CSV table of C-alpha atoms and ligand atoms in Angstrom, one decimal:
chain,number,residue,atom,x,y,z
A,441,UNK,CA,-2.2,-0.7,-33.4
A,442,UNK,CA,-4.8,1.8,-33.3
A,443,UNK,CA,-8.5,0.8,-32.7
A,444,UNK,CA,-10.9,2.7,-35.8
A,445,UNK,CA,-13.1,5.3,-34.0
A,446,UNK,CA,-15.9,3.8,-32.2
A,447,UNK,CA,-19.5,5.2,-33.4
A,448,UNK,CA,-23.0,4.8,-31.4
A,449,UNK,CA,-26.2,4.9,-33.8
A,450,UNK,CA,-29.3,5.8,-32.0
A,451,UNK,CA,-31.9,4.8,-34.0
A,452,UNK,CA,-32.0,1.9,-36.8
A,453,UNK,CA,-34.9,2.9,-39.3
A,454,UNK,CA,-33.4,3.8,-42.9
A,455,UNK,CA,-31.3,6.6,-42.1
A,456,UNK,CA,-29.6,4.7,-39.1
A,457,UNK,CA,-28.8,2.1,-41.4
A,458,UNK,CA,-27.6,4.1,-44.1
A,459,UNK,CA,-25.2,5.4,-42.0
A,460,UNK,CA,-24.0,2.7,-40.5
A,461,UNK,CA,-23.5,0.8,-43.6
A,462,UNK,CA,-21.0,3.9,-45.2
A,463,UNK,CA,-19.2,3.8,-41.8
A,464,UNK,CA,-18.7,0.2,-41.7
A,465,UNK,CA,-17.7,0.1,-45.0
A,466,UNK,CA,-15.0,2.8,-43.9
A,467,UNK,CA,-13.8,0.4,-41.3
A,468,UNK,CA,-15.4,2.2,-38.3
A,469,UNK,CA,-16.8,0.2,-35.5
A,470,UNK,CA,-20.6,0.7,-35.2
A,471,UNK,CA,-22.9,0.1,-32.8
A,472,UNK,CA,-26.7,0.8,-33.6
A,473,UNK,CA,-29.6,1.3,-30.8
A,474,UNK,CA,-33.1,0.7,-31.1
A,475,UNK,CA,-36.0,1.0,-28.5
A,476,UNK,CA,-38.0,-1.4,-30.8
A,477,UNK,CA,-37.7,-5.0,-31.0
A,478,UNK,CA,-35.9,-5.3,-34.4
A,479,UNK,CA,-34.4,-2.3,-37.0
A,480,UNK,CA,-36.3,-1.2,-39.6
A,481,UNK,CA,-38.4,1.7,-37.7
A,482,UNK,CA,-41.1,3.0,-40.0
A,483,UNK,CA,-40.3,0.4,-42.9
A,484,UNK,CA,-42.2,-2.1,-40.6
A,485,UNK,CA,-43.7,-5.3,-41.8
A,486,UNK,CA,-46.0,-6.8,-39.4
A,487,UNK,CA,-46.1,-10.6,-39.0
A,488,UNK,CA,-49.8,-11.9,-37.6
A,489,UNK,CA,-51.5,-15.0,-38.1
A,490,UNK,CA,-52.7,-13.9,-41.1
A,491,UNK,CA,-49.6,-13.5,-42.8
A,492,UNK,CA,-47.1,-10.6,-43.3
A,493,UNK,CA,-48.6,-6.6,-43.5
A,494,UNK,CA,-46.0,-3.3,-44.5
A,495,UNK,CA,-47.5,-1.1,-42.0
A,496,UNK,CA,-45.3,1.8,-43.1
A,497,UNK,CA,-43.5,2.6,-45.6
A,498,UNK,CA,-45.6,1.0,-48.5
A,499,UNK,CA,-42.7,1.6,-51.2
A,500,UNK,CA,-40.8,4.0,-52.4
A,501,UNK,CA,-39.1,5.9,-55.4
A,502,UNK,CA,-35.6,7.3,-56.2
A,503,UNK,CA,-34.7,10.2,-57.9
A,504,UNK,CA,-31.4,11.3,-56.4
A,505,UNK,CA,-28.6,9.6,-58.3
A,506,UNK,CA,-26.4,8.3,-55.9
A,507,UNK,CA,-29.8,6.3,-54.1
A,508,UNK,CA,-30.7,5.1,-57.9
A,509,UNK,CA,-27.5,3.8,-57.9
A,510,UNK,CA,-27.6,2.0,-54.4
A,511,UNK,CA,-30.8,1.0,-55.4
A,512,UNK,CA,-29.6,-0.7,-59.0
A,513,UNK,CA,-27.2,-2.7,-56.1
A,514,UNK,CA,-30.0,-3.6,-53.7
A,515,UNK,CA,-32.0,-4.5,-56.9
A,516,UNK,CA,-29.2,-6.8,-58.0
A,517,UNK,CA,-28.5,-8.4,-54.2
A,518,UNK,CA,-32.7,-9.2,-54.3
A,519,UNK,CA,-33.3,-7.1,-51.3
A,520,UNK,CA,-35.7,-5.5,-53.1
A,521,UNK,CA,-38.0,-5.7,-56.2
A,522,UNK,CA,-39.8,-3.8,-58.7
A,523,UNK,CA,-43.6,-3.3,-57.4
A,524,UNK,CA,-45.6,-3.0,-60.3
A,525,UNK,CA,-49.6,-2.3,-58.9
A,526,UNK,CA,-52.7,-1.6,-61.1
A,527,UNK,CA,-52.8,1.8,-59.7
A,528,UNK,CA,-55.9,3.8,-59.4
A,529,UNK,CA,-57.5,7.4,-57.9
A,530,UNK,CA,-60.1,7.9,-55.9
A,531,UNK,CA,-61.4,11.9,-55.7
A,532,UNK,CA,-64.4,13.9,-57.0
A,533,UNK,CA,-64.7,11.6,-59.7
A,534,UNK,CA,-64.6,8.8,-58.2
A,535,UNK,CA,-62.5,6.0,-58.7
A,536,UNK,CA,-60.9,5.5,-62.2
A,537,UNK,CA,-57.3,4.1,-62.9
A,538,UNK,CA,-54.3,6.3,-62.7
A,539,UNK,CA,-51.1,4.4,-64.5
A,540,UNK,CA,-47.8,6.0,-64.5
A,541,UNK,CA,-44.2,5.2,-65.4
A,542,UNK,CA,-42.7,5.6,-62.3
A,543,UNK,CA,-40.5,2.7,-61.2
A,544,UNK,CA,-41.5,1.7,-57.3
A,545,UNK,CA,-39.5,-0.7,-55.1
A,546,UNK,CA,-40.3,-2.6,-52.3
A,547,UNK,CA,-38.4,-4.6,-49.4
A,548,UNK,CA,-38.4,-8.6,-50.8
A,549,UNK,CA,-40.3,-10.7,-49.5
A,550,UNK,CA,-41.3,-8.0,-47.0
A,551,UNK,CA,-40.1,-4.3,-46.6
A,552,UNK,CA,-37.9,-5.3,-43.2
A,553,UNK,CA,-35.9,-7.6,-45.5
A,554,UNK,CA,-34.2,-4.4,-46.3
A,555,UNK,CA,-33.9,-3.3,-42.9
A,556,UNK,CA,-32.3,-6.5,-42.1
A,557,UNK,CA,-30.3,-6.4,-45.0
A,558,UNK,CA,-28.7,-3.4,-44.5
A,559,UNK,CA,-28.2,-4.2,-40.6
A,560,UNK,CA,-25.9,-7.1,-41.8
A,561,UNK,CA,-23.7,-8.2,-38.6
A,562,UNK,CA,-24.1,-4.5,-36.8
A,563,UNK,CA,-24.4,-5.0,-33.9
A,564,UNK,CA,-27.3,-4.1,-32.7
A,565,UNK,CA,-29.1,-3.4,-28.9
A,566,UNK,CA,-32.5,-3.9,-29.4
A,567,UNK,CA,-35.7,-2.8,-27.2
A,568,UNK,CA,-33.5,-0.1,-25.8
A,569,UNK,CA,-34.6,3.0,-25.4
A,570,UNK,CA,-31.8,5.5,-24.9
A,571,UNK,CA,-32.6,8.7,-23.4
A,572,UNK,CA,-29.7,10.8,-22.0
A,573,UNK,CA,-26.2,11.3,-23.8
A,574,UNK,CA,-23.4,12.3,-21.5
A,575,UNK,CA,-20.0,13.7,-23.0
A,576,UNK,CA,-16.7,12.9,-20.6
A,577,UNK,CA,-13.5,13.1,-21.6
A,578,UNK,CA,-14.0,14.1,-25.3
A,579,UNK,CA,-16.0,10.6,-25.4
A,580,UNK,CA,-19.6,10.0,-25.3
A,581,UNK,CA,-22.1,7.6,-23.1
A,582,UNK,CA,-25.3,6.3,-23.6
A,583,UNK,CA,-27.6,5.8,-20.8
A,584,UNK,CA,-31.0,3.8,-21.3
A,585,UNK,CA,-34.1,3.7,-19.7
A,586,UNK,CA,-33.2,1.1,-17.2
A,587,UNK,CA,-30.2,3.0,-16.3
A,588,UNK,CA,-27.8,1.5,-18.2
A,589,UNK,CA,-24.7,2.8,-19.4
A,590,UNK,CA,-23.5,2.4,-22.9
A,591,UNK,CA,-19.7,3.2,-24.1
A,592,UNK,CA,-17.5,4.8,-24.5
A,593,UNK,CA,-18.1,5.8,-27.8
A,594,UNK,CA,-16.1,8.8,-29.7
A,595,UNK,CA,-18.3,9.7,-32.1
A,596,UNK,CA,-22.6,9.5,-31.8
A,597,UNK,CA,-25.3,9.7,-34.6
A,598,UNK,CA,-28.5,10.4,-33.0
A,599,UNK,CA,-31.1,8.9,-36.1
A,600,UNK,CA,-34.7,9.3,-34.5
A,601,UNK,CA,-37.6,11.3,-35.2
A,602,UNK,CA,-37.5,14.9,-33.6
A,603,UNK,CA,-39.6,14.6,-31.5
A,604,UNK,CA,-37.5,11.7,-29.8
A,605,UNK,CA,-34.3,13.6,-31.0
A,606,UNK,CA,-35.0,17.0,-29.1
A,607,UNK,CA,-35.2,16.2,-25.5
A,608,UNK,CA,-31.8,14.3,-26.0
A,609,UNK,CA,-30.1,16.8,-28.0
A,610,UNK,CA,-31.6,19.9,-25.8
A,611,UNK,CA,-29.9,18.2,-22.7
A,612,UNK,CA,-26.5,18.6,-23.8
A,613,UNK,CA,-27.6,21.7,-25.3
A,614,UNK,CA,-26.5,21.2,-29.1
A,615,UNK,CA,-28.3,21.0,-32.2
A,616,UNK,CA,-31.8,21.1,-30.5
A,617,UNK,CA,-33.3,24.3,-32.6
A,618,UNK,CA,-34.3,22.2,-35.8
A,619,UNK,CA,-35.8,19.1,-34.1
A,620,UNK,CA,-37.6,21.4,-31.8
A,621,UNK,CA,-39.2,23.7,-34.4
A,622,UNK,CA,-39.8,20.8,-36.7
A,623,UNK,CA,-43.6,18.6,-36.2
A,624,UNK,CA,-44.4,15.4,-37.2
A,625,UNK,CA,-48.0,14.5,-38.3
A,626,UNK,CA,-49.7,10.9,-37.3
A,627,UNK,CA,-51.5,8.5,-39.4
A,628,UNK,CA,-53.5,5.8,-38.9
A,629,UNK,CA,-52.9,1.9,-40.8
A,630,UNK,CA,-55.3,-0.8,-40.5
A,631,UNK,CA,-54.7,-4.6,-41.9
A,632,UNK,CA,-57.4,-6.2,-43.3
A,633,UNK,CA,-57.4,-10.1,-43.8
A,634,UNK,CA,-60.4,-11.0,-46.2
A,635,UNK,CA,-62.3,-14.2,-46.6
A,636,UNK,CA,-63.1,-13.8,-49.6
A,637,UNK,CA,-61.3,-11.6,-52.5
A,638,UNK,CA,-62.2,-8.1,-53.0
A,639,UNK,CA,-63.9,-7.6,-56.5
A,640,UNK,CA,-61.7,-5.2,-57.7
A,641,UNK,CA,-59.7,-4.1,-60.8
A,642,UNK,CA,-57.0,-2.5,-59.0
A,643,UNK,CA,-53.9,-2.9,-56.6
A,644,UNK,CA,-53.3,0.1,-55.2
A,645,UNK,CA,-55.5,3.4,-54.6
A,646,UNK,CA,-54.0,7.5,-54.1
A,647,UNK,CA,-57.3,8.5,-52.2
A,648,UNK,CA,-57.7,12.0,-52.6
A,649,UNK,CA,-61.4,11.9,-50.4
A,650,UNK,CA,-62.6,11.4,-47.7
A,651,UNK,CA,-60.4,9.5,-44.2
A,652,UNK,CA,-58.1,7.2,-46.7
A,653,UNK,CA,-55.3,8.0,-47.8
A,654,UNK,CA,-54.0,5.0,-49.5
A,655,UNK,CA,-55.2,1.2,-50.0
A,656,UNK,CA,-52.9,-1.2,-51.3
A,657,UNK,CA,-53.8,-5.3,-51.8
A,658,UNK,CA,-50.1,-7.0,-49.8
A,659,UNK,CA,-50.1,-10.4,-52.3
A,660,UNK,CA,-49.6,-7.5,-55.6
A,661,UNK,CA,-46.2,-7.2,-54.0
A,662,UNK,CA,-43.3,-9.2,-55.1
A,663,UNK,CA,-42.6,-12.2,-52.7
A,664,UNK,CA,-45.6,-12.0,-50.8
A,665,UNK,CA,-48.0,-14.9,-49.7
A,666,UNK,CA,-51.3,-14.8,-51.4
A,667,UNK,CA,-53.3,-14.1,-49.7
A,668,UNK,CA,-56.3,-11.8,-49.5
A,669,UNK,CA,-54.7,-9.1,-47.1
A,670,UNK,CA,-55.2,-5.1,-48.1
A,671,UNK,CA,-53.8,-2.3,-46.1
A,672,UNK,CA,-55.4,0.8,-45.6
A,673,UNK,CA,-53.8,4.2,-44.5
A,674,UNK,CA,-55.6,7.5,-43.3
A,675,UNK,CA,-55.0,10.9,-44.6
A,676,UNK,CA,-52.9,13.0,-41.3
A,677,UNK,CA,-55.6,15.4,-40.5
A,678,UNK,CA,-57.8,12.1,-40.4
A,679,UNK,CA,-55.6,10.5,-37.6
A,680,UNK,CA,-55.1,14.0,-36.0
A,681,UNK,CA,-58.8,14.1,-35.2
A,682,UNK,CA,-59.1,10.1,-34.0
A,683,UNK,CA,-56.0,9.9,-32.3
A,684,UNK,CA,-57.0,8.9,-29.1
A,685,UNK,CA,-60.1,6.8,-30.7
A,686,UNK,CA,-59.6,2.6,-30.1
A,687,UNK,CA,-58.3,0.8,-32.4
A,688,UNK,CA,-61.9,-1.2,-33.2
A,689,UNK,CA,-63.5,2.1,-33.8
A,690,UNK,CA,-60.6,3.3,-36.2
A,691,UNK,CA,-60.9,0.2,-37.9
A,692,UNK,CA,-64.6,0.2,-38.1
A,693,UNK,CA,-64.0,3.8,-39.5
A,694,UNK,CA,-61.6,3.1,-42.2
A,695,UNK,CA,-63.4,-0.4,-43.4
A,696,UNK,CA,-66.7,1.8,-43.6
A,697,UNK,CA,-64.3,4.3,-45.5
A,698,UNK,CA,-63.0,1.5,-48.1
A,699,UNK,CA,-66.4,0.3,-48.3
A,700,UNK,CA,-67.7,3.7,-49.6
A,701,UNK,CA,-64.7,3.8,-52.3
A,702,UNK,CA,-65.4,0.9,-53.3
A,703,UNK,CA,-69.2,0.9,-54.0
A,704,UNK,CA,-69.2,-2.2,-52.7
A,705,UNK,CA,-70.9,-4.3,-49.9
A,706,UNK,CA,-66.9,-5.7,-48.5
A,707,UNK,CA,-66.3,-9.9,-48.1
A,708,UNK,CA,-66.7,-10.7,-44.5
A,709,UNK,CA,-63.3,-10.0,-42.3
A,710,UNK,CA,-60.8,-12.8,-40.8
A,711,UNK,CA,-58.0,-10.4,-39.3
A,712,UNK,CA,-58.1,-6.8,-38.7
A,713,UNK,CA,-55.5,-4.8,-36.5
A,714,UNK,CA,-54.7,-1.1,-36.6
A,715,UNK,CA,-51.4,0.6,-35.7
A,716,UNK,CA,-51.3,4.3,-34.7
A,717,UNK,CA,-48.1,5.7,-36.1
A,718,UNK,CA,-47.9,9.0,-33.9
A,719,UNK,CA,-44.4,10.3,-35.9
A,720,UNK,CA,-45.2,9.0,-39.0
A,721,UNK,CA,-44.0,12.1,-41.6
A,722,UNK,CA,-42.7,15.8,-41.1
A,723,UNK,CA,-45.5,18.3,-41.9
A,724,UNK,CA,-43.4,20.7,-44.1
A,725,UNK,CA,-40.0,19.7,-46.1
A,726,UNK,CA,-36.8,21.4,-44.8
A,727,UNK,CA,-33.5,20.4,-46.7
A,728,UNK,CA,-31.2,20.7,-43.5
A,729,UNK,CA,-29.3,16.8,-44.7
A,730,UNK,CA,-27.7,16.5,-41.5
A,731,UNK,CA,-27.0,18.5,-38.5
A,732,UNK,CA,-23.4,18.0,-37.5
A,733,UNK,CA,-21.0,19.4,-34.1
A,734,UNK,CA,-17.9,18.0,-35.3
A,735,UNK,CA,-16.1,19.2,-32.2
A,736,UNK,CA,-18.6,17.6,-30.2
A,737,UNK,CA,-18.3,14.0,-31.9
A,738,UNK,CA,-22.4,14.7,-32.1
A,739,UNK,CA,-24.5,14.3,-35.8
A,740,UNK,CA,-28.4,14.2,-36.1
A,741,UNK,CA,-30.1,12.6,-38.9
A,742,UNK,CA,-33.3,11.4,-40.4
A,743,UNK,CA,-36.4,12.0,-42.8
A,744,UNK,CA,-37.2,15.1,-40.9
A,745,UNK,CA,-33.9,16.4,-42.1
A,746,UNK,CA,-34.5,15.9,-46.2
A,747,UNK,CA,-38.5,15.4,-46.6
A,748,UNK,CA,-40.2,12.4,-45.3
A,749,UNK,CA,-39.8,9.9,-47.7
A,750,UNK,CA,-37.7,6.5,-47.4
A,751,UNK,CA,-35.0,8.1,-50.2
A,752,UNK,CA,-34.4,11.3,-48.3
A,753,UNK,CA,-33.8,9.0,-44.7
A,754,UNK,CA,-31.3,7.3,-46.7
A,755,UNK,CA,-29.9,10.8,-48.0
A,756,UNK,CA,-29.8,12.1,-44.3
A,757,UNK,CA,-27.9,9.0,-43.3
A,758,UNK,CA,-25.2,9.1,-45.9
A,759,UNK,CA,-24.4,12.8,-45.0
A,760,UNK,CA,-24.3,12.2,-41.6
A,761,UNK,CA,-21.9,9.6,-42.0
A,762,UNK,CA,-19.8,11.9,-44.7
A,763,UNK,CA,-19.7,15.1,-42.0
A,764,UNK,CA,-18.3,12.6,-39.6
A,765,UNK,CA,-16.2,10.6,-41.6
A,766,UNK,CA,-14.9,14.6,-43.1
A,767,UNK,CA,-13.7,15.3,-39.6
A,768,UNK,CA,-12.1,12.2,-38.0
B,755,FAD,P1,-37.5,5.9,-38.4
B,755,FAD,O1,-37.8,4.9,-39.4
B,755,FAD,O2,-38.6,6.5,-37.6
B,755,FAD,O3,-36.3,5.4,-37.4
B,755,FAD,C1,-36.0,5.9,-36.2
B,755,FAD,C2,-35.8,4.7,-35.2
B,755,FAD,O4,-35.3,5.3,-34.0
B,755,FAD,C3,-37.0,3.9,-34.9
B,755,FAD,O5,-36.7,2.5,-35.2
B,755,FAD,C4,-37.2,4.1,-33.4
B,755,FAD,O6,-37.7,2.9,-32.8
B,755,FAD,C5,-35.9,4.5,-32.9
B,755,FAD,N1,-35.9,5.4,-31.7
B,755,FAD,C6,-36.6,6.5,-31.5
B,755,FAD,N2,-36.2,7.1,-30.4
B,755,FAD,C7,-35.3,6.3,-29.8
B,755,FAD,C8,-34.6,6.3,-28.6
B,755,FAD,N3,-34.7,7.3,-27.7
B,755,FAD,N4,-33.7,5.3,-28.3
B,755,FAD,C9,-33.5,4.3,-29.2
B,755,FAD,N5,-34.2,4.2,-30.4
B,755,FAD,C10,-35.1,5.2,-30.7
B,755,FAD,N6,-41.9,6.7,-47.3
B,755,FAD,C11,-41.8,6.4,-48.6
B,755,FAD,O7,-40.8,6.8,-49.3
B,755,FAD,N7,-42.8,5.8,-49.2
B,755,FAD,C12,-43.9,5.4,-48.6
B,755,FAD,O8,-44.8,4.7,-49.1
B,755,FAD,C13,-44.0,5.7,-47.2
B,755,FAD,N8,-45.1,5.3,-46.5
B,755,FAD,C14,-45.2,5.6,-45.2
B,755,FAD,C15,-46.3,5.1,-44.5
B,755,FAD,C16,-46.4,5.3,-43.1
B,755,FAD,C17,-47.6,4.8,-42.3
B,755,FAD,C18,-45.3,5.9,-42.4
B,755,FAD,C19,-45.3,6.1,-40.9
B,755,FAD,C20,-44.2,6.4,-43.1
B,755,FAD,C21,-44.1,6.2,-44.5
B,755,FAD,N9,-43.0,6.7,-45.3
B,755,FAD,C22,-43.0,6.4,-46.6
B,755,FAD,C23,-42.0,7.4,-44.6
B,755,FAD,C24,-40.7,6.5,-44.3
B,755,FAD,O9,-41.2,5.4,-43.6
B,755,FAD,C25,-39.7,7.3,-43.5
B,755,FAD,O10,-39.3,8.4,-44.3
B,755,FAD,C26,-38.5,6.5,-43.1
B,755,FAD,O11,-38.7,5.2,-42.8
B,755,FAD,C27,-37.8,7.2,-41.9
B,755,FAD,O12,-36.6,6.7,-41.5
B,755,FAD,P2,-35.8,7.3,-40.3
B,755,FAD,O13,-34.6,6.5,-40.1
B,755,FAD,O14,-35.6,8.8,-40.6
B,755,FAD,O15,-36.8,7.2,-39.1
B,756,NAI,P1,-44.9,8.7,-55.8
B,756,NAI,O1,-44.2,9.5,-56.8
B,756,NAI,O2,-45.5,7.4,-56.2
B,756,NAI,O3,-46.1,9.5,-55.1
B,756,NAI,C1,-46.1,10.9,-54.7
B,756,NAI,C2,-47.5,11.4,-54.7
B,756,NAI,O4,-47.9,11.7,-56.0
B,756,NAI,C3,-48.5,10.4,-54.2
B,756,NAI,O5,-48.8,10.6,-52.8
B,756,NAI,C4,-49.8,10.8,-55.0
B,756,NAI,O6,-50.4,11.9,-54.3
B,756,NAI,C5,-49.2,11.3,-56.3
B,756,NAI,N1,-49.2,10.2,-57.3
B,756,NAI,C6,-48.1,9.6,-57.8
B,756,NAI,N2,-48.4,8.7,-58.7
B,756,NAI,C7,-49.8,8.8,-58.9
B,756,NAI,C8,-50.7,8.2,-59.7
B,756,NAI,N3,-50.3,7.3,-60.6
B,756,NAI,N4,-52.0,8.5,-59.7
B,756,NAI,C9,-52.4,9.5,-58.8
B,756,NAI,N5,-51.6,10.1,-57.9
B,756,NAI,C10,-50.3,9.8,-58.0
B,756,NAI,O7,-43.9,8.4,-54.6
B,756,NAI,P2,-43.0,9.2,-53.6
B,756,NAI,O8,-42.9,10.6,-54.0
B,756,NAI,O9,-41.8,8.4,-53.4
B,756,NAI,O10,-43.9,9.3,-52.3
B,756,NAI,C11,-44.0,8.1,-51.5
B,756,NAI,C12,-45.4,7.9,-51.0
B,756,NAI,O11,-45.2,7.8,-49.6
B,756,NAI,C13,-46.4,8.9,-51.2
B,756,NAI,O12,-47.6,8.3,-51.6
B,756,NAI,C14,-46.6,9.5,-49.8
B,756,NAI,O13,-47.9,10.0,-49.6
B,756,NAI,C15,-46.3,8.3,-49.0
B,756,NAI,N6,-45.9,8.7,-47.6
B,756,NAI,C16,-46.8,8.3,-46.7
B,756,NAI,C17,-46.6,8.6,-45.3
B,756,NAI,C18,-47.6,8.2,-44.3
B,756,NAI,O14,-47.4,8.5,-43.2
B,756,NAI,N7,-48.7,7.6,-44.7
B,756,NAI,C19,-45.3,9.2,-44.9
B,756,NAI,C20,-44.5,9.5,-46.0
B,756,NAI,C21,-44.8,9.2,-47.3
């Protein structure tokens, strides 16, 4: 009998994942890469003694039908739940709240549930960071960091940002232009563990002044501890300026930042930590989907590819895996 086309994954943030779920659906064997720890890239959840922080992705909306629709499954699976804040906006104004309709989800209890969810029994080669691709015999090999070769493989789906996508993809010389000519801005979170609670009457802030970008109390989110844990997140041309800066001075910055917001002398701290997301969203949309060399066995996806939101990595994912599943 004939063994279903074997597929290598590099990468296993949402658009990873999305692929390799419609590919293993199909039947195809998958194999997913990570250089992190666990999947999930940007929809990271942080674990500290303090209890459980969404560093990245802080939730997210769906407007495309066919995600809705996923979604309404994920919904109905309780990977995910309806995130209702008390939202508010901060600008020239000041702060005053700023309802809306929109329907936001969130990973349940934590936004790597998701990740996990979708990983399912994938397997999946952790802290690996791969970074050459070789092509022999119409098949294709994965060499890591350590040296290590990975494969055979037939088909590949290279699902990292483009900065990490174009020195593997100029290499072989295919599909390099768009990850070359696209940037990625940084930002900046910070996790706050207070002693006390804040005084506040909201969950959630757009800041549209000033460093912050976004502030956002965790225990408001479905399935999370309660506890008194807020994260804050800067604006891109904030981080862009203090990217080199320590983490203690960007969290001095940013607390000083919330304090201003908020009017407020802040509750004494019991956990802070800030993470410096380098890649964390393209700096202009493009509407490529997917890149795709069918005769090569070679697709490129990601949130660079659709706009950098969690919806369009899933987007990017599923067309990957359609242009690849089109040609077998
Ligand atoms: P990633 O999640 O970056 O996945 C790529 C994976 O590839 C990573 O796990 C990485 O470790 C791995 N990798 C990279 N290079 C290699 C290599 N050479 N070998 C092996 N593995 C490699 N979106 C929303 O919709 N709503 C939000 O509220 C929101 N907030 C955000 C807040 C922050 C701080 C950040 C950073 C992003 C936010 N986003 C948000 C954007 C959202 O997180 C991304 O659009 C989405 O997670 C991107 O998924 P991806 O699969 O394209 O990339
Ligand atoms: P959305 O529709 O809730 O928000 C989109 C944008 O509209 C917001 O950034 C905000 O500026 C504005 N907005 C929406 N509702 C508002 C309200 N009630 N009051 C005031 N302003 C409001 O969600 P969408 O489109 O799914 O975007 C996801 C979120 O992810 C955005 O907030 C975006 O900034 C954020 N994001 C953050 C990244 C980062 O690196 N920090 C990377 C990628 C996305």
């Amino acid at each position: 009998m004939n063994q279903p086309p074997s597929v290598a994954i590099i990468g296993a943030g949402m658009s990873g994942l999305s692929a390799a779920s419609l590919l293993r659906e199909t039947g195809l064997n998958v194999t997913l890469f990570d250089k992190s720890r666990g999947s999930g890239g940007r929809m990271s959840s942080k674990r500290t003694s303090a209890g459980t922080f969404d560093m990245g992705t802080q939730y997210f909306t769906a407007r495309d039908s066919a995600f809705s629709a996923t979604v309404d499954a994920w919904l109905a699976a309780g990977w995910v739940a309806v995130w209702q804040p008390r939202l508010f906006r901060y600008d020239e104004h000041g702060l005053h709240p700023s309802s809306d309709d929109q329907r936001r989800l969130v990973g349940n209890p934590r936004m790597t549930a998701l990740s996990r969810a979708l990983l399912a029994d994938t397997p999946l080669h952790s802290s690996t960071r791969i970074e050459q691709l070789q092509r022999d015999r119409q098949q294709w090999r994965l060499v890591d960091t350590e040296g290590e070769s990975h494969g055979p493989f037939d088909q590949i789906i290279v699902a990292v940002p483009p900065a990490q996508a174009a020195p593997l993809l100029r290499a072989i010389g295919s599909l390099s232009g768009p990850a070359e000519r696209t940037s990625m801005d940084p930002g900046w979170a910070v996790a706050l563990g207070f002693a006390q609670p804040l005084n506040v009457p909201f969950d959630a802030v757009f800041v549209r002044s000033g460093p912050l970008d976004w502030i956002a109390r965790e225990a408001s989110k479905p399935g999370r501890e309660a506890t008194q844990n807020w994260v804050l997140q800067s604006t891109p041309a904030w981080a862009a300026g203090h990217l080199d800066d320590s983490p203690e001075q960007v969290i001095q910055e940013l607390t000083q930042a919330l304090a201003e917001v908020l009017g407020q002398r802040l509750p004494d701290l019991s956990f802070q930590q800030a993470h410096r997301w380098l890649y964390a969203r393209p700096n202009e949309t493009s509407d490529w989907g997917a890149l795709a060399a069918p005769d090569q066995g070679l697709f490129v996806c990601g949130d660079w590819c659709v706009g950098g939101r969690l919806e369009g990595a899933w987007l990017s994912g599923q067309q990957a895996a359609k242009a690849l599943l089109e040609r077998l």
